[in-house]
Amino acid sequence: MNLYLIIDIGTSSLRTALLYGDRTVVDSRVQKRSAPVCFDAEKEWEQIAEMIDSLTKNHPDIHGIAVSSLLGWVGVDADGHAVTPCYTYMHQEPEFYRRYTADTPATHTYAVCRRRAAPEQPAFKLCRIRAQEPQLYRKLACFLSLKDFINLKLTGKPATDHTSASYTLLYDVAGKCWSGECLARMGLDDSRLPALKYPWEILAPLRPALCQKFDIRPGCPVAVGTVDGSCGILGAGGAASGIFVNVMGTTDTCFLVCDRLPDDPSGSLVINPHAVPGFYLAGGPMGMYGGSLEWMLKRLMFESKDLRQMNDLAAALPAGSCGVAAFPTLAGERTPFWNSDLCGTFLGLRHEHGSEHLFRAALEANCYAVRRICDLLEDCGLSVTNVLASGGGSQSDLWLQLKADILGFPVSRSLAKEATLEGACQLARMVAGDTPGEISAPKTSATFDVRVEEALQYDRLYADYLRIHDKLAELYPLR
């Protein structure tokens, strides 16, 4: 059976792994960490290279390589060296974002980019560098996603995939090209943007020097690859039209697979080309829900209880968490509300409340946001009838049951244990010669059906939550 090398750069961990084509993990290296807002991309590559070196010595017959990463952006010079830090999705450029939105109607942006403008987007980073660091801007040969930076180290070839390009606010989703209109509005040009390719295409063979260093056979192809959320959608089973996948990791990602280019009249959904030929994704990257739960356990509870204990305590509470409402947006809101200024907030706290009330309220908050995404998809004429859940958060029976009750349709747990790794592995298989039709989706291990009484309660609580959210949003940013 063929073997594939996968590099997965996440918010909470850095991983290299060897997988067989049937998704079996043969061996892996994992470094747990919490990615900062910005970090040194060259040091990231050095760490990855060390992890690959320790992994591949006894496995020379690798048939393909693929990289997935968190949304991050790195400027490189003509020699391929990083001349900026890696700016992650948590890094924001509020000044240039506000300048742009003051002059550009949201409808114009959405018509081309199929997403709202947000201060995390790399277009604003380029605008800031051009305006405030002109010497650095002149030195920039290319502005790449973090995944593409690692690919550049592996192959010497700078390029990006259409899905990653969608997140720049410089890409025409319908035209599948860099947008001259968007570049002109930003005062930029395409000279510092990479070539566009599809995630399943071969970028180039692994560099000969690295083949020798890592003991990998010469000519091993490297996939163009894509961002971790889209790899997770693919790995969890989102490979056919009509499948709605929720990857529940440090940050959540929710996307519906579509066989046509959708149009969201509200402008709240993100529309991307999918990592599978001929499909699109409608939904978006969400807030740090899993990351917020981890923050609560570490920073508020000092690890006095683990996730299993908190799930048990929270399961004993009624719908609505006894009046506690959570807005666990520690890095600002993304899909579906898009308010980068709204900070983490709990409302309704009284002396009788404990950590379990905050915990359950945070789970409910995530489910309300997913329901809002589903409502918006319905408004686009797209039907959602069930959810396929994967990621660390999907191991919580309570969370999936709450999701079913709040959404009003069943939620199934994908058997994909490492959805991002498995999705990237599918791309590696495709560059090695397999077709999408030869790649099977994972099965499910459990389905959580809607409980009628709880669903009726949550219909009312959901309406209350949206009303409170709108009022709360008016308070931020705090002065």
PDB file of N, CA, C and O in Angstrom, residues 16-85:
ATOM      1  N   THR A  16       3.767  16.219  11.673  1.00  0.00           N
ATOM      2  CA  THR A  16       4.148  15.542  10.435  1.00  0.00           C
ATOM      3  C   THR A  16       3.733  14.092  10.616  1.00  0.00           C
ATOM      4  O   THR A  16       3.855  13.530  11.705  1.00  0.00           O
ATOM      5  N   ALA A  17       3.222  13.485   9.563  1.00  0.00           N
ATOM      6  CA  ALA A  17       2.698  12.128   9.699  1.00  0.00           C
ATOM      7  C   ALA A  17       2.877  11.362   8.401  1.00  0.00           C
ATOM      8  O   ALA A  17       2.905  11.933   7.309  1.00  0.00           O
ATOM      9  N   LEU A  18       3.000  10.049   8.535  1.00  0.00           N
ATOM     10  CA  LEU A  18       3.013   9.135   7.407  1.00  0.00           C
ATOM     11  C   LEU A  18       1.710   8.361   7.424  1.00  0.00           C
ATOM     12  O   LEU A  18       1.360   7.739   8.437  1.00  0.00           O
ATOM     13  N   LEU A  19       0.963   8.414   6.308  1.00  0.00           N
ATOM     14  CA  LEU A  19      -0.325   7.743   6.209  1.00  0.00           C
ATOM     15  C   LEU A  19      -0.342   6.828   4.992  1.00  0.00           C
ATOM     16  O   LEU A  19       0.221   7.162   3.938  1.00  0.00           O
ATOM     17  N   TYR A  20      -0.982   5.684   5.160  1.00  0.00           N
ATOM     18  CA  TYR A  20      -1.323   4.867   4.006  1.00  0.00           C
ATOM     19  C   TYR A  20      -2.536   5.485   3.321  1.00  0.00           C
ATOM     20  O   TYR A  20      -3.268   6.295   3.909  1.00  0.00           O
ATOM     21  N   GLY A  21      -2.774   5.069   2.091  1.00  0.00           N
ATOM     22  CA  GLY A  21      -3.894   5.604   1.336  1.00  0.00           C
ATOM     23  C   GLY A  21      -5.255   5.304   1.936  1.00  0.00           C
ATOM     24  O   GLY A  21      -6.228   5.981   1.637  1.00  0.00           O
ATOM     25  N   ASP A  22      -5.337   4.300   2.822  1.00  0.00           N
ATOM     26  CA  ASP A  22      -6.610   3.992   3.462  1.00  0.00           C
ATOM     27  C   ASP A  22      -6.835   4.813   4.729  1.00  0.00           C
ATOM     28  O   ASP A  22      -7.708   4.490   5.508  1.00  0.00           O
ATOM     29  N   ARG A  23      -6.049   5.847   4.943  1.00  0.00           N
ATOM     30  CA  ARG A  23      -6.154   6.781   6.067  1.00  0.00           C
ATOM     31  C   ARG A  23      -5.442   6.303   7.337  1.00  0.00           C
ATOM     32  O   ARG A  23      -5.466   7.001   8.345  1.00  0.00           O
ATOM     33  N   THR A  24      -4.838   5.150   7.321  1.00  0.00           N
ATOM     34  CA  THR A  24      -4.145   4.642   8.496  1.00  0.00           C
ATOM     35  C   THR A  24      -2.876   5.456   8.748  1.00  0.00           C
ATOM     36  O   THR A  24      -2.048   5.623   7.842  1.00  0.00           O
ATOM     37  N   VAL A  25      -2.722   5.952   9.978  1.00  0.00           N
ATOM     38  CA  VAL A  25      -1.515   6.678  10.358  1.00  0.00           C
ATOM     39  C   VAL A  25      -0.452   5.660  10.755  1.00  0.00           C
ATOM     40  O   VAL A  25      -0.618   4.896  11.707  1.00  0.00           O
ATOM     41  N   VAL A  26       0.658   5.640  10.027  1.00  0.00           N
ATOM     42  CA  VAL A  26       1.745   4.690  10.276  1.00  0.00           C
ATOM     43  C   VAL A  26       2.661   5.202  11.379  1.00  0.00           C
ATOM     44  O   VAL A  26       3.072   4.459  12.275  1.00  0.00           O
ATOM     45  N   ASP A  27       2.983   6.481  11.324  1.00  0.00           N
ATOM     46  CA  ASP A  27       3.875   7.096  12.306  1.00  0.00           C
ATOM     47  C   ASP A  27       3.664   8.596  12.236  1.00  0.00           C
ATOM     48  O   ASP A  27       3.223   9.129  11.202  1.00  0.00           O
ATOM     49  N   SER A  28       3.982   9.291  13.308  1.00  0.00           N
ATOM     50  CA  SER A  28       3.795  10.745  13.303  1.00  0.00           C
ATOM     51  C   SER A  28       4.704  11.404  14.331  1.00  0.00           C
ATOM     52  O   SER A  28       5.225  10.744  15.237  1.00  0.00           O
ATOM     53  N   ARG A  29       4.886  12.687  14.161  1.00  0.00           N
ATOM     54  CA  ARG A  29       5.564  13.535  15.130  1.00  0.00           C
ATOM     55  C   ARG A  29       4.625  14.700  15.425  1.00  0.00           C
ATOM     56  O   ARG A  29       4.105  15.327  14.498  1.00  0.00           O
ATOM     57  N   VAL A  30       4.435  14.998  16.692  1.00  0.00           N
ATOM     58  CA  VAL A  30       3.500  16.054  17.099  1.00  0.00           C
ATOM     59  C   VAL A  30       4.183  16.974  18.098  1.00  0.00           C
ATOM     60  O   VAL A  30       4.804  16.505  19.057  1.00  0.00           O
ATOM     61  N   GLN A  31       4.060  18.250  17.858  1.00  0.00           N
ATOM     62  CA  GLN A  31       4.519  19.251  18.810  1.00  0.00           C
ATOM     63  C   GLN A  31       3.320  20.092  19.227  1.00  0.00           C
ATOM     64  O   GLN A  31       2.756  20.835  18.432  1.00  0.00           O
ATOM     65  N   LYS A  32       2.918  19.970  20.469  1.00  0.00           N
ATOM     66  CA  LYS A  32       1.811  20.761  20.984  1.00  0.00           C
ATOM     67  C   LYS A  32       2.288  22.187  21.228  1.00  0.00           C
ATOM     68  O   LYS A  32       3.379  22.410  21.737  1.00  0.00           O
ATOM     69  N   ARG A  33       1.450  23.125  20.859  1.00  0.00           N
ATOM     70  CA  ARG A  33       1.791  24.529  21.068  1.00  0.00           C
ATOM     71  C   ARG A  33       0.539  25.361  20.881  1.00  0.00           C
ATOM     72  O   ARG A  33      -0.494  24.870  20.396  1.00  0.00           O
ATOM     73  N   SER A  34       0.608  26.600  21.260  1.00  0.00           N
ATOM     74  CA  SER A  34      -0.463  27.545  20.970  1.00  0.00           C
ATOM     75  C   SER A  34       0.137  28.611  20.076  1.00  0.00           C
ATOM     76  O   SER A  34       0.983  29.401  20.512  1.00  0.00           O
ATOM     77  N   ALA A  35      -0.248  28.604  18.814  1.00  0.00           N
ATOM     78  CA  ALA A  35       0.368  29.518  17.847  1.00  0.00           C
ATOM     79  C   ALA A  35       0.118  30.966  18.247  1.00  0.00           C
ATOM     80  O   ALA A  35      -1.019  31.357  18.512  1.00  0.00           O
ATOM     81  N   PRO A  36       1.169  31.787  18.289  1.00  0.00           N
ATOM     82  CA  PRO A  36       0.968  33.207  18.590  1.00  0.00           C
ATOM     83  C   PRO A  36       0.367  33.948  17.396  1.00  0.00           C
ATOM     84  O   PRO A  36       0.220  33.383  16.305  1.00  0.00           O
ATOM     85  N   VAL A  37       0.034  35.188  17.599  1.00  0.00           N
ATOM     86  CA  VAL A  37      -0.559  36.001  16.534  1.00  0.00           C
ATOM     87  C   VAL A  37       0.390  36.093  15.342  1.00  0.00           C
ATOM     88  O   VAL A  37      -0.020  36.002  14.191  1.00  0.00           O
ATOM     89  N   CYS A  38       1.674  36.274  15.632  1.00  0.00           N
ATOM     90  CA  CYS A  38       2.709  36.291  14.601  1.00  0.00           C
ATOM     91  C   CYS A  38       3.861  35.411  15.063  1.00  0.00           C
ATOM     92  O   CYS A  38       4.118  35.313  16.269  1.00  0.00           O
ATOM     93  N   PHE A  39       4.551  34.774  14.119  1.00  0.00           N
ATOM     94  CA  PHE A  39       5.709  33.985  14.512  1.00  0.00           C
ATOM     95  C   PHE A  39       6.703  33.911  13.357  1.00  0.00           C
ATOM     96  O   PHE A  39       6.401  34.307  12.219  1.00  0.00           O
ATOM     97  N   ASP A  40       7.890  33.411  13.655  1.00  0.00           N
ATOM     98  CA  ASP A  40       8.991  33.332  12.710  1.00  0.00           C
ATOM     99  C   ASP A  40       8.764  32.148  11.769  1.00  0.00           C
ATOM    100  O   ASP A  40       8.844  30.989  12.185  1.00  0.00           O
ATOM    101  N   ALA A  41       8.525  32.428  10.501  1.00  0.00           N
ATOM    102  CA  ALA A  41       8.227  31.364   9.544  1.00  0.00           C
ATOM    103  C   ALA A  41       9.455  30.499   9.261  1.00  0.00           C
ATOM    104  O   ALA A  41       9.331  29.294   9.020  1.00  0.00           O
ATOM    105  N   GLU A  42      10.646  31.085   9.270  1.00  0.00           N
ATOM    106  CA  GLU A  42      11.855  30.303   9.029  1.00  0.00           C
ATOM    107  C   GLU A  42      12.077  29.290  10.150  1.00  0.00           C
ATOM    108  O   GLU A  42      12.448  28.132   9.892  1.00  0.00           O
ATOM    109  N   LYS A  43      11.843  29.689  11.380  1.00  0.00           N
ATOM    110  CA  LYS A  43      11.978  28.749  12.495  1.00  0.00           C
ATOM    111  C   LYS A  43      10.912  27.660  12.424  1.00  0.00           C
ATOM    112  O   LYS A  43      11.167  26.509  12.788  1.00  0.00           O
ATOM    113  N   GLU A  44       9.735  28.013  11.937  1.00  0.00           N
ATOM    114  CA  GLU A  44       8.679  27.021  11.748  1.00  0.00           C
ATOM    115  C   GLU A  44       9.150  25.958  10.746  1.00  0.00           C
ATOM    116  O   GLU A  44       8.967  24.755  10.968  1.00  0.00           O
ATOM    117  N   TRP A  45       9.746  26.411   9.661  1.00  0.00           N
ATOM    118  CA  TRP A  45      10.255  25.471   8.663  1.00  0.00           C
ATOM    119  C   TRP A  45      11.369  24.593   9.249  1.00  0.00           C
ATOM    120  O   TRP A  45      11.418  23.390   9.003  1.00  0.00           O
ATOM    121  N   GLU A  46      12.263  25.187  10.029  1.00  0.00           N
ATOM    122  CA  GLU A  46      13.345  24.408  10.635  1.00  0.00           C
ATOM    123  C   GLU A  46      12.790  23.310  11.528  1.00  0.00           C
ATOM    124  O   GLU A  46      13.292  22.173  11.527  1.00  0.00           O
ATOM    125  N   GLN A  47      11.754  23.637  12.296  1.00  0.00           N
ATOM    126  CA  GLN A  47      11.134  22.638  13.164  1.00  0.00           C
ATOM    127  C   GLN A  47      10.474  21.537  12.333  1.00  0.00           C
ATOM    128  O   GLN A  47      10.592  20.348  12.642  1.00  0.00           O
ATOM    129  N   ILE A  48       9.792  21.919  11.266  1.00  0.00           N
ATOM    130  CA  ILE A  48       9.146  20.931  10.395  1.00  0.00           C
ATOM    131  C   ILE A  48      10.198  20.022   9.757  1.00  0.00           C
ATOM    132  O   ILE A  48      10.024  18.797   9.689  1.00  0.00           O
ATOM    133  N   ALA A  49      11.280  20.607   9.286  1.00  0.00           N
ATOM    134  CA  ALA A  49      12.336  19.809   8.657  1.00  0.00           C
ATOM    135  C   ALA A  49      12.906  18.789   9.635  1.00  0.00           C
ATOM    136  O   ALA A  49      13.171  17.634   9.260  1.00  0.00           O
ATOM    137  N   GLU A  50      13.100  19.189  10.884  1.00  0.00           N
ATOM    138  CA  GLU A  50      13.590  18.243  11.896  1.00  0.00           C
ATOM    139  C   GLU A  50      12.592  17.119  12.121  1.00  0.00           C
ATOM    140  O   GLU A  50      12.987  15.940  12.261  1.00  0.00           O
ATOM    141  N   MET A  51      11.319  17.443  12.161  1.00  0.00           N
ATOM    142  CA  MET A  51      10.290  16.430  12.376  1.00  0.00           C
ATOM    143  C   MET A  51      10.210  15.466  11.195  1.00  0.00           C
ATOM    144  O   MET A  51      10.063  14.253  11.375  1.00  0.00           O
ATOM    145  N   ILE A  52      10.329  15.989   9.968  1.00  0.00           N
ATOM    146  CA  ILE A  52      10.331  15.112   8.791  1.00  0.00           C
ATOM    147  C   ILE A  52      11.539  14.190   8.835  1.00  0.00           C
ATOM    148  O   ILE A  52      11.440  12.981   8.585  1.00  0.00           O
ATOM    149  N   ASP A  53      12.689  14.758   9.168  1.00  0.00           N
ATOM    150  CA  ASP A  53      13.932  13.988   9.177  1.00  0.00           C
ATOM    151  C   ASP A  53      13.853  12.800  10.128  1.00  0.00           C
ATOM    152  O   ASP A  53      14.333  11.702   9.815  1.00  0.00           O
ATOM    153  N   SER A  54      13.231  13.001  11.292  1.00  0.00           N
ATOM    154  CA  SER A  54      13.128  11.911  12.267  1.00  0.00           C
ATOM    155  C   SER A  54      12.047  10.902  11.898  1.00  0.00           C
ATOM    156  O   SER A  54      12.001   9.809  12.456  1.00  0.00           O
ATOM    157  N   LEU A  55      11.196  11.264  10.924  1.00  0.00           N
ATOM    158  CA  LEU A  55      10.037  10.435  10.583  1.00  0.00           C
ATOM    159  C   LEU A  55      10.292   9.538   9.372  1.00  0.00           C
ATOM    160  O   LEU A  55       9.761   8.423   9.305  1.00  0.00           O
ATOM    161  N   THR A  56      11.071  10.010   8.422  1.00  0.00           N
ATOM    162  CA  THR A  56      11.124   9.345   7.118  1.00  0.00           C
ATOM    163  C   THR A  56      12.310   8.415   6.925  1.00  0.00           C
ATOM    164  O   THR A  56      12.402   7.753   5.887  1.00  0.00           O
ATOM    165  N   LYS A  57      13.252   8.348   7.870  1.00  0.00           N
ATOM    166  CA  LYS A  57      14.489   7.584   7.679  1.00  0.00           C
ATOM    167  C   LYS A  57      14.219   6.113   7.338  1.00  0.00           C
ATOM    168  O   LYS A  57      14.929   5.513   6.541  1.00  0.00           O
ATOM    169  N   ASN A  58      13.186   5.551   7.949  1.00  0.00           N
ATOM    170  CA  ASN A  58      12.894   4.131   7.715  1.00  0.00           C
ATOM    171  C   ASN A  58      11.758   3.915   6.721  1.00  0.00           C
ATOM    172  O   ASN A  58      11.245   2.806   6.602  1.00  0.00           O
ATOM    173  N   HIS A  59      11.351   5.003   6.030  1.00  0.00           N
ATOM    174  CA  HIS A  59      10.233   4.903   5.090  1.00  0.00           C
ATOM    175  C   HIS A  59      10.572   5.663   3.808  1.00  0.00           C
ATOM    176  O   HIS A  59       9.975   6.709   3.519  1.00  0.00           O
ATOM    177  N   PRO A  60      11.503   5.182   3.020  1.00  0.00           N
ATOM    178  CA  PRO A  60      11.942   5.940   1.841  1.00  0.00           C
ATOM    179  C   PRO A  60      10.942   5.961   0.686  1.00  0.00           C
ATOM    180  O   PRO A  60      10.985   6.864  -0.144  1.00  0.00           O
ATOM    181  N   ASP A  61      10.057   4.984   0.618  1.00  0.00           N
ATOM    182  CA  ASP A  61       9.184   4.851  -0.548  1.00  0.00           C
ATOM    183  C   ASP A  61       7.889   5.644  -0.366  1.00  0.00           C
ATOM    184  O   ASP A  61       6.793   5.084  -0.300  1.00  0.00           O
ATOM    185  N   ILE A  62       8.020   6.954  -0.297  1.00  0.00           N
ATOM    186  CA  ILE A  62       6.870   7.848  -0.134  1.00  0.00           C
ATOM    187  C   ILE A  62       6.394   8.290  -1.513  1.00  0.00           C
ATOM    188  O   ILE A  62       7.184   8.734  -2.351  1.00  0.00           O
ATOM    189  N   HIS A  63       5.091   8.166  -1.759  1.00  0.00           N
ATOM    190  CA  HIS A  63       4.551   8.402  -3.098  1.00  0.00           C
ATOM    191  C   HIS A  63       4.024   9.823  -3.314  1.00  0.00           C
ATOM    192  O   HIS A  63       3.755  10.203  -4.461  1.00  0.00           O
ATOM    193  N   GLY A  64       3.842  10.590  -2.262  1.00  0.00           N
ATOM    194  CA  GLY A  64       3.337  11.943  -2.419  1.00  0.00           C
ATOM    195  C   GLY A  64       3.414  12.699  -1.114  1.00  0.00           C
ATOM    196  O   GLY A  64       3.425  12.097  -0.030  1.00  0.00           O
ATOM    197  N   ILE A  65       3.465  14.021  -1.213  1.00  0.00           N
ATOM    198  CA  ILE A  65       3.564  14.905  -0.048  1.00  0.00           C
ATOM    199  C   ILE A  65       2.497  15.980  -0.174  1.00  0.00           C
ATOM    200  O   ILE A  65       2.264  16.517  -1.269  1.00  0.00           O
ATOM    201  N   ALA A  66       1.838  16.317   0.940  1.00  0.00           N
ATOM    202  CA  ALA A  66       0.874  17.417   0.950  1.00  0.00           C
ATOM    203  C   ALA A  66       0.981  18.168   2.267  1.00  0.00           C
ATOM    204  O   ALA A  66       1.258  17.576   3.316  1.00  0.00           O
ATOM    205  N   VAL A  67       0.747  19.466   2.190  1.00  0.00           N
ATOM    206  CA  VAL A  67       0.812  20.354   3.357  1.00  0.00           C
ATOM    207  C   VAL A  67      -0.540  21.012   3.544  1.00  0.00           C
ATOM    208  O   VAL A  67      -1.182  21.431   2.577  1.00  0.00           O
ATOM    209  N   SER A  68      -0.990  21.084   4.788  1.00  0.00           N
ATOM    210  CA  SER A  68      -2.135  21.931   5.137  1.00  0.00           C
ATOM    211  C   SER A  68      -1.689  22.826   6.278  1.00  0.00           C
ATOM    212  O   SER A  68      -0.809  22.458   7.056  1.00  0.00           O
ATOM    213  N   SER A  69      -2.288  23.994   6.378  1.00  0.00           N
ATOM    214  CA  SER A  69      -1.892  24.885   7.478  1.00  0.00           C
ATOM    215  C   SER A  69      -3.037  25.803   7.855  1.00  0.00           C
ATOM    216  O   SER A  69      -3.984  26.012   7.085  1.00  0.00           O
ATOM    217  N   LEU A  70      -2.911  26.362   9.038  1.00  0.00           N
ATOM    218  CA  LEU A  70      -3.806  27.433   9.453  1.00  0.00           C
ATOM    219  C   LEU A  70      -3.665  28.592   8.479  1.00  0.00           C
ATOM    220  O   LEU A  70      -2.695  28.679   7.712  1.00  0.00           O
ATOM    221  N   LEU A  71      -4.629  29.490   8.489  1.00  0.00           N
ATOM    222  CA  LEU A  71      -4.540  30.675   7.646  1.00  0.00           C
ATOM    223  C   LEU A  71      -3.461  31.602   8.205  1.00  0.00           C
ATOM    224  O   LEU A  71      -3.593  32.144   9.299  1.00  0.00           O
ATOM    225  N   GLY A  72      -2.385  31.728   7.455  1.00  0.00           N
ATOM    226  CA  GLY A  72      -1.290  32.605   7.835  1.00  0.00           C
ATOM    227  C   GLY A  72      -0.600  33.066   6.566  1.00  0.00           C
ATOM    228  O   GLY A  72      -0.697  32.412   5.517  1.00  0.00           O
ATOM    229  N   TRP A  73       0.141  34.172   6.643  1.00  0.00           N
ATOM    230  CA  TRP A  73       0.671  34.798   5.432  1.00  0.00           C
ATOM    231  C   TRP A  73       2.098  35.267   5.686  1.00  0.00           C
ATOM    232  O   TRP A  73       2.392  35.878   6.710  1.00  0.00           O
ATOM    233  N   VAL A  74       2.970  35.003   4.701  1.00  0.00           N
ATOM    234  CA  VAL A  74       4.396  35.268   4.841  1.00  0.00           C
ATOM    235  C   VAL A  74       4.901  35.967   3.581  1.00  0.00           C
ATOM    236  O   VAL A  74       4.629  35.517   2.457  1.00  0.00           O
ATOM    237  N   GLY A  75       5.654  37.038   3.768  1.00  0.00           N
ATOM    238  CA  GLY A  75       6.308  37.692   2.641  1.00  0.00           C
ATOM    239  C   GLY A  75       7.711  37.145   2.462  1.00  0.00           C
ATOM    240  O   GLY A  75       8.449  36.990   3.437  1.00  0.00           O
ATOM    241  N   VAL A  76       8.079  36.817   1.209  1.00  0.00           N
ATOM    242  CA  VAL A  76       9.411  36.273   0.937  1.00  0.00           C
ATOM    243  C   VAL A  76      10.131  37.149  -0.086  1.00  0.00           C
ATOM    244  O   VAL A  76       9.502  37.854  -0.883  1.00  0.00           O
ATOM    245  N   ASP A  77      11.485  37.069  -0.047  1.00  0.00           N
ATOM    246  CA  ASP A  77      12.281  37.792  -1.032  1.00  0.00           C
ATOM    247  C   ASP A  77      12.541  36.914  -2.247  1.00  0.00           C
ATOM    248  O   ASP A  77      12.018  35.791  -2.356  1.00  0.00           O
ATOM    249  N   ALA A  78      13.369  37.417  -3.164  1.00  0.00           N
ATOM    250  CA  ALA A  78      13.606  36.703  -4.421  1.00  0.00           C
ATOM    251  C   ALA A  78      14.313  35.370  -4.209  1.00  0.00           C
ATOM    252  O   ALA A  78      14.252  34.487  -5.072  1.00  0.00           O
ATOM    253  N   ASP A  79      14.984  35.205  -3.062  1.00  0.00           N
ATOM    254  CA  ASP A  79      15.665  33.948  -2.755  1.00  0.00           C
ATOM    255  C   ASP A  79      14.793  32.981  -1.963  1.00  0.00           C
ATOM    256  O   ASP A  79      15.262  31.904  -1.577  1.00  0.00           O
ATOM    257  N   GLY A  80      13.536  33.355  -1.703  1.00  0.00           N
ATOM    258  CA  GLY A  80      12.625  32.479  -0.979  1.00  0.00           C
ATOM    259  C   GLY A  80      12.753  32.542   0.519  1.00  0.00           C
ATOM    260  O   GLY A  80      12.216  31.682   1.220  1.00  0.00           O
ATOM    261  N   HIS A  81      13.453  33.565   1.043  1.00  0.00           N
ATOM    262  CA  HIS A  81      13.601  33.715   2.487  1.00  0.00           C
ATOM    263  C   HIS A  81      12.483  34.601   3.034  1.00  0.00           C
ATOM    264  O   HIS A  81      12.110  35.606   2.408  1.00  0.00           O
ATOM    265  N   ALA A  82      11.963  34.263   4.191  1.00  0.00           N
ATOM    266  CA  ALA A  82      10.911  35.073   4.814  1.00  0.00           C
ATOM    267  C   ALA A  82      11.486  36.421   5.241  1.00  0.00           C
ATOM    268  O   ALA A  82      12.504  36.476   5.935  1.00  0.00           O
ATOM    269  N   VAL A  83      10.840  37.489   4.832  1.00  0.00           N
ATOM    270  CA  VAL A  83      11.254  38.838   5.234  1.00  0.00           C
ATOM    271  C   VAL A  83      10.189  39.502   6.095  1.00  0.00           C
ATOM    272  O   VAL A  83      10.342  40.646   6.515  1.00  0.00           O
ATOM    273  N   THR A  84       9.095  38.784   6.337  1.00  0.00           N
ATOM    274  CA  THR A  84       8.086  39.228   7.306  1.00  0.00           C
ATOM    275  C   THR A  84       7.837  38.067   8.264  1.00  0.00           C
ATOM    276  O   THR A  84       8.183  36.918   7.949  1.00  0.00           O
ATOM    277  N   PRO A  85       7.245  38.337   9.413  1.00  0.00           N
ATOM    278  CA  PRO A  85       6.760  37.211  10.217  1.00  0.00           C
ATOM    279  C   PRO A  85       5.601  36.523   9.508  1.00  0.00           C
ATOM    280  O   PRO A  85       5.069  37.036   8.516  1.00  0.00           O
TER     281      PRO A  85
END
